[in-house]
Amino acid sequence: MLSNVWIWVGIGCYVFEFFLYMAFLSLVPLAQGVLICSFSIMTIMIGGRIFFGEKLSRKRVVAGIFIAAGVALVGWS
């Protein structure tokens, strides 16, 4: 498995994303940064549907609505 180049590309992307996330959190208040990043769950779900044709089950849609509502409520207060 370690000879597969895509595994190493994935690991490299994950490490790069980690440092990018830490840099982002150093620039904005922690509460706002975490809220913005938690909203990425919604964008990944929608992107998976658009680009890869993933099925959105009722549970996933309801969970996405709860995530979006939670982000909106915390960001509003």
mmCIF file of N, CA and C in Angstrom:
data_model
loop_
_atom_site.group_PDB
_atom_site.id
_atom_site.type_symbol
_atom_site.label_atom_id
_atom_site.label_comp_id
_atom_site.label_asym_id
_atom_site.label_seq_id
_atom_site.Cartn_x
_atom_site.Cartn_y
_atom_site.Cartn_z
ATOM 1 N N MET A 1 0.821 -1.184 0.000
ATOM 2 C CA MET A 1 0.000 0.000 0.000
ATOM 3 C C MET A 1 0.872 1.257 0.000
ATOM 4 N N LEU A 2 2.011 1.221 0.669
ATOM 5 C CA LEU A 2 2.866 2.392 0.730
ATOM 6 C C LEU A 2 3.566 2.688 -0.588
ATOM 7 N N SER A 3 3.518 1.786 -1.536
ATOM 8 C CA SER A 3 4.111 2.040 -2.846
ATOM 9 C C SER A 3 3.146 2.764 -3.786
ATOM 10 N N ASN A 4 1.899 2.905 -3.375
ATOM 11 C CA ASN A 4 0.902 3.600 -4.188
ATOM 12 C C ASN A 4 1.122 5.105 -4.082
ATOM 13 N N VAL A 5 1.325 5.744 -5.218
ATOM 14 C CA VAL A 5 1.626 7.178 -5.221
ATOM 15 C C VAL A 5 0.445 8.011 -4.714
ATOM 16 N N TRP A 6 -0.782 7.540 -4.919
ATOM 17 C CA TRP A 6 -1.953 8.320 -4.504
ATOM 18 C C TRP A 6 -2.085 8.375 -2.986
ATOM 19 N N ILE A 7 -1.596 7.354 -2.306
ATOM 20 C CA ILE A 7 -1.578 7.380 -0.843
ATOM 21 C C ILE A 7 -0.690 8.524 -0.368
ATOM 22 N N TRP A 8 0.484 8.665 -0.982
ATOM 23 C CA TRP A 8 1.418 9.721 -0.586
ATOM 24 C C TRP A 8 0.906 11.100 -0.992
ATOM 25 N N VAL A 9 0.215 11.183 -2.115
ATOM 26 C CA VAL A 9 -0.398 12.461 -2.501
ATOM 27 C C VAL A 9 -1.454 12.851 -1.471
ATOM 28 N N GLY A 10 -2.254 11.890 -1.048
ATOM 29 C CA GLY A 10 -3.270 12.160 -0.033
ATOM 30 C C GLY A 10 -2.669 12.581 1.292
ATOM 31 N N ILE A 11 -1.612 11.905 1.712
ATOM 32 C CA ILE A 11 -0.946 12.269 2.964
ATOM 33 C C ILE A 11 -0.356 13.670 2.859
ATOM 34 N N GLY A 12 0.279 13.977 1.730
ATOM 35 C CA GLY A 12 0.850 15.308 1.524
ATOM 36 C C GLY A 12 -0.208 16.396 1.535
ATOM 37 N N CYS A 13 -1.341 16.139 0.901
ATOM 38 C CA CYS A 13 -2.441 17.109 0.898
ATOM 39 C C CYS A 13 -2.988 17.322 2.303
ATOM 40 N N TYR A 14 -3.079 16.241 3.071
ATOM 41 C CA TYR A 14 -3.587 16.352 4.432
ATOM 42 C C TYR A 14 -2.653 17.184 5.302
ATOM 43 N N VAL A 15 -1.350 16.952 5.171
ATOM 44 C CA VAL A 15 -0.376 17.721 5.942
ATOM 45 C C VAL A 15 -0.421 19.195 5.534
ATOM 46 N N PHE A 16 -0.496 19.453 4.233
ATOM 47 C CA PHE A 16 -0.591 20.827 3.737
ATOM 48 C C PHE A 16 -1.852 21.507 4.270
ATOM 49 N N GLU A 17 -2.972 20.790 4.255
ATOM 50 C CA GLU A 17 -4.235 21.348 4.753
ATOM 51 C C GLU A 17 -4.154 21.650 6.241
ATOM 52 N N PHE A 18 -3.465 20.808 6.997
ATOM 53 C CA PHE A 18 -3.319 21.032 8.422
ATOM 54 C C PHE A 18 -2.597 22.349 8.693
ATOM 55 N N PHE A 19 -1.476 22.566 8.013
ATOM 56 C CA PHE A 19 -0.737 23.805 8.219
ATOM 57 C C PHE A 19 -1.508 25.016 7.711
ATOM 58 N N LEU A 20 -2.229 24.856 6.627
ATOM 59 C CA LEU A 20 -3.069 25.943 6.127
ATOM 60 C C LEU A 20 -4.172 26.284 7.127
ATOM 61 N N TYR A 21 -4.765 25.261 7.739
ATOM 62 C CA TYR A 21 -5.804 25.461 8.752
ATOM 63 C C TYR A 21 -5.248 26.173 9.980
ATOM 64 N N MET A 22 -4.053 25.778 10.419
ATOM 65 C CA MET A 22 -3.424 26.438 11.573
ATOM 66 C C MET A 22 -3.111 27.898 11.260
ATOM 67 N N ALA A 23 -2.655 28.171 10.045
ATOM 68 C CA ALA A 23 -2.382 29.556 9.651
ATOM 69 C C ALA A 23 -3.676 30.361 9.616
ATOM 70 N N PHE A 24 -4.736 29.751 9.114
ATOM 71 C CA PHE A 24 -6.031 30.433 9.071
ATOM 72 C C PHE A 24 -6.525 30.760 10.475
ATOM 73 N N LEU A 25 -6.403 29.805 11.394
ATOM 74 C CA LEU A 25 -6.862 30.034 12.763
ATOM 75 C C LEU A 25 -6.016 31.071 13.491
ATOM 76 N N SER A 26 -4.786 31.279 13.060
ATOM 77 C CA SER A 26 -3.964 32.310 13.688
ATOM 78 C C SER A 26 -4.351 33.711 13.218
ATOM 79 N N LEU A 27 -5.115 33.803 12.136
ATOM 80 C CA LEU A 27 -5.501 35.103 11.586
ATOM 81 C C LEU A 27 -6.882 35.575 12.023
ATOM 82 N N VAL A 28 -7.738 34.658 12.398
ATOM 83 C CA VAL A 28 -9.115 35.017 12.772
ATOM 84 C C VAL A 28 -9.369 34.547 14.199
ATOM 85 N N PRO A 29 -10.393 35.116 14.853
ATOM 86 C CA PRO A 29 -10.752 34.608 16.184
ATOM 87 C C PRO A 29 -11.138 33.120 16.107
ATOM 88 N N LEU A 30 -10.784 32.393 17.138
ATOM 89 C CA LEU A 30 -10.969 30.942 17.132
ATOM 90 C C LEU A 30 -12.422 30.547 16.897
ATOM 91 N N ALA A 31 -13.362 31.226 17.554
ATOM 92 C CA ALA A 31 -14.782 30.860 17.405
ATOM 93 C C ALA A 31 -15.241 31.001 15.962
ATOM 94 N N GLN A 32 -14.854 32.088 15.312
ATOM 95 C CA GLN A 32 -15.259 32.282 13.915
ATOM 96 C C GLN A 32 -14.556 31.293 12.988
ATOM 97 N N GLY A 33 -13.296 31.018 13.257
ATOM 98 C CA GLY A 33 -12.552 30.090 12.417
ATOM 99 C C GLY A 33 -13.120 28.689 12.450
ATOM 100 N N VAL A 34 -13.477 28.226 13.634
ATOM 101 C CA VAL A 34 -14.047 26.886 13.762
ATOM 102 C C VAL A 34 -15.421 26.824 13.096
ATOM 103 N N LEU A 35 -16.187 27.881 13.205
ATOM 104 C CA LEU A 35 -17.502 27.904 12.549
ATOM 105 C C LEU A 35 -17.371 27.843 11.040
ATOM 106 N N ILE A 36 -16.450 28.615 10.507
ATOM 107 C CA ILE A 36 -16.263 28.618 9.060
ATOM 108 C C ILE A 36 -15.796 27.242 8.586
ATOM 109 N N CYS A 37 -14.888 26.642 9.315
ATOM 110 C CA CYS A 37 -14.371 25.331 8.916
ATOM 111 C C CYS A 37 -15.412 24.226 9.095
ATOM 112 N N SER A 38 -16.292 24.370 10.073
ATOM 113 C CA SER A 38 -17.326 23.342 10.229
ATOM 114 C C SER A 38 -18.344 23.418 9.095
ATOM 115 N N PHE A 39 -18.457 24.563 8.473
ATOM 116 C CA PHE A 39 -19.358 24.693 7.338
ATOM 117 C C PHE A 39 -18.812 23.953 6.116
ATOM 118 N N SER A 40 -17.524 23.621 6.143
ATOM 119 C CA SER A 40 -16.942 22.884 5.021
ATOM 120 C C SER A 40 -17.577 21.502 4.867
ATOM 121 N N ILE A 41 -18.159 20.970 5.925
ATOM 122 C CA ILE A 41 -18.845 19.681 5.824
ATOM 123 C C ILE A 41 -19.966 19.770 4.796
ATOM 124 N N MET A 42 -20.668 20.885 4.804
ATOM 125 C CA MET A 42 -21.749 21.074 3.833
ATOM 126 C C MET A 42 -21.202 21.170 2.410
ATOM 127 N N THR A 43 -20.129 21.917 2.231
ATOM 128 C CA THR A 43 -19.584 22.069 0.885
ATOM 129 C C THR A 43 -19.039 20.744 0.357
ATOM 130 N N ILE A 44 -18.479 19.913 1.229
ATOM 131 C CA ILE A 44 -17.995 18.608 0.792
ATOM 132 C C ILE A 44 -19.163 17.722 0.385
ATOM 133 N N MET A 45 -20.252 17.769 1.143
ATOM 134 C CA MET A 45 -21.423 16.970 0.812
ATOM 135 C C MET A 45 -22.011 17.401 -0.536
ATOM 136 N N ILE A 46 -22.125 18.692 -0.754
ATOM 137 C CA ILE A 46 -22.680 19.197 -2.013
ATOM 138 C C ILE A 46 -21.716 18.914 -3.170
ATOM 139 N N GLY A 47 -20.411 19.097 -2.925
ATOM 140 C CA GLY A 47 -19.426 18.807 -3.965
ATOM 141 C C GLY A 47 -19.413 17.344 -4.354
ATOM 142 N N GLY A 48 -19.574 16.462 -3.374
ATOM 143 C CA GLY A 48 -19.646 15.032 -3.672
ATOM 144 C C GLY A 48 -20.836 14.692 -4.547
ATOM 145 N N ARG A 49 -21.926 15.385 -4.307
ATOM 146 C CA ARG A 49 -23.125 15.169 -5.120
ATOM 147 C C ARG A 49 -22.919 15.672 -6.548
ATOM 148 N N ILE A 50 -22.354 16.866 -6.676
ATOM 149 C CA ILE A 50 -22.195 17.482 -7.993
ATOM 150 C C ILE A 50 -21.114 16.778 -8.816
ATOM 151 N N PHE A 51 -19.940 16.568 -8.221
ATOM 152 C CA PHE A 51 -18.807 16.071 -8.993
ATOM 153 C C PHE A 51 -18.724 14.552 -9.077
ATOM 154 N N PHE A 52 -19.216 13.841 -8.071
ATOM 155 C CA PHE A 52 -19.073 12.389 -8.046
ATOM 156 C C PHE A 52 -20.396 11.646 -8.079
ATOM 157 N N GLY A 53 -21.495 12.358 -8.103
ATOM 158 C CA GLY A 53 -22.800 11.712 -8.197
ATOM 159 C C GLY A 53 -23.207 10.926 -6.967
ATOM 160 N N GLU A 54 -22.676 11.288 -5.798
ATOM 161 C CA GLU A 54 -23.042 10.586 -4.573
ATOM 162 C C GLU A 54 -24.511 10.818 -4.255
ATOM 163 N N LYS A 55 -25.132 9.802 -3.720
ATOM 164 C CA LYS A 55 -26.541 9.930 -3.347
ATOM 165 C C LYS A 55 -26.658 10.626 -2.007
ATOM 166 N N LEU A 56 -27.606 11.526 -1.921
ATOM 167 C CA LEU A 56 -27.882 12.224 -0.667
ATOM 168 C C LEU A 56 -29.106 11.580 -0.035
ATOM 169 N N SER A 57 -28.856 10.771 0.965
ATOM 170 C CA SER A 57 -29.964 10.133 1.663
ATOM 171 C C SER A 57 -30.677 11.157 2.539
ATOM 172 N N ARG A 58 -31.824 10.778 2.993
ATOM 173 C CA ARG A 58 -32.605 11.669 3.863
ATOM 174 C C ARG A 58 -31.822 12.013 5.130
ATOM 175 N N LYS A 59 -31.117 11.027 5.685
ATOM 176 C CA LYS A 59 -30.321 11.265 6.901
ATOM 177 C C LYS A 59 -29.219 12.284 6.648
ATOM 178 N N ARG A 60 -28.548 12.185 5.508
ATOM 179 C CA ARG A 60 -27.479 13.135 5.190
ATOM 180 C C ARG A 60 -28.019 14.547 5.009
ATOM 181 N N VAL A 61 -29.145 14.664 4.353
ATOM 182 C CA VAL A 61 -29.735 15.987 4.136
ATOM 183 C C VAL A 61 -30.158 16.603 5.470
ATOM 184 N N VAL A 62 -30.793 15.811 6.316
ATOM 185 C CA VAL A 62 -31.210 16.318 7.626
ATOM 186 C C VAL A 62 -29.988 16.706 8.456
ATOM 187 N N ALA A 63 -28.943 15.878 8.433
ATOM 188 C CA ALA A 63 -27.722 16.212 9.163
ATOM 189 C C ALA A 63 -27.100 17.496 8.627
ATOM 190 N N GLY A 64 -27.105 17.669 7.319
ATOM 191 C CA GLY A 64 -26.585 18.893 6.721
ATOM 192 C C GLY A 64 -27.377 20.124 7.126
ATOM 193 N N ILE A 65 -28.683 19.973 7.213
ATOM 194 C CA ILE A 65 -29.530 21.095 7.651
ATOM 195 C C ILE A 65 -29.216 21.447 9.101
ATOM 196 N N PHE A 66 -29.050 20.433 9.939
ATOM 197 C CA PHE A 66 -28.693 20.701 11.337
ATOM 198 C C PHE A 66 -27.326 21.376 11.456
ATOM 199 N N ILE A 67 -26.376 20.957 10.657
ATOM 200 C CA ILE A 67 -25.053 21.585 10.683
ATOM 201 C C ILE A 67 -25.150 23.041 10.255
ATOM 202 N N ALA A 68 -25.843 23.303 9.164
ATOM 203 C CA ALA A 68 -25.984 24.673 8.679
ATOM 204 C C ALA A 68 -26.731 25.541 9.691
ATOM 205 N N ALA A 69 -27.772 24.993 10.307
ATOM 206 C CA ALA A 69 -28.526 25.760 11.307
ATOM 207 C C ALA A 69 -27.666 26.032 12.537
ATOM 208 N N GLY A 70 -26.886 25.049 12.956
ATOM 209 C CA GLY A 70 -26.009 25.252 14.111
ATOM 210 C C GLY A 70 -24.950 26.305 13.829
ATOM 211 N N VAL A 71 -24.348 26.255 12.672
ATOM 212 C CA VAL A 71 -23.346 27.259 12.294
ATOM 213 C C VAL A 71 -23.980 28.645 12.239
ATOM 214 N N ALA A 72 -25.166 28.726 11.658
ATOM 215 C CA ALA A 72 -25.846 30.023 11.569
ATOM 216 C C ALA A 72 -26.224 30.567 12.951
ATOM 217 N N LEU A 73 -26.723 29.710 13.818
ATOM 218 C CA LEU A 73 -27.114 30.170 15.151
ATOM 219 C C LEU A 73 -25.931 30.629 15.992
ATOM 220 N N VAL A 74 -24.843 29.881 15.954
ATOM 221 C CA VAL A 74 -23.669 30.265 16.730
ATOM 222 C C VAL A 74 -23.038 31.513 16.145
ATOM 223 N N GLY A 75 -22.990 31.622 14.834
ATOM 224 C CA GLY A 75 -22.435 32.812 14.206
ATOM 225 C C GLY A 75 -23.291 34.047 14.395
ATOM 226 N N TRP A 76 -24.583 33.856 14.573
ATOM 227 C CA TRP A 76 -25.500 34.986 14.732
ATOM 228 C C TRP A 76 -25.389 35.606 16.093
ATOM 229 N N SER A 77 -25.125 34.801 17.113
ATOM 230 C CA SER A 77 -25.095 35.325 18.499
ATOM 231 C C SER A 77 -23.778 35.957 18.853
#
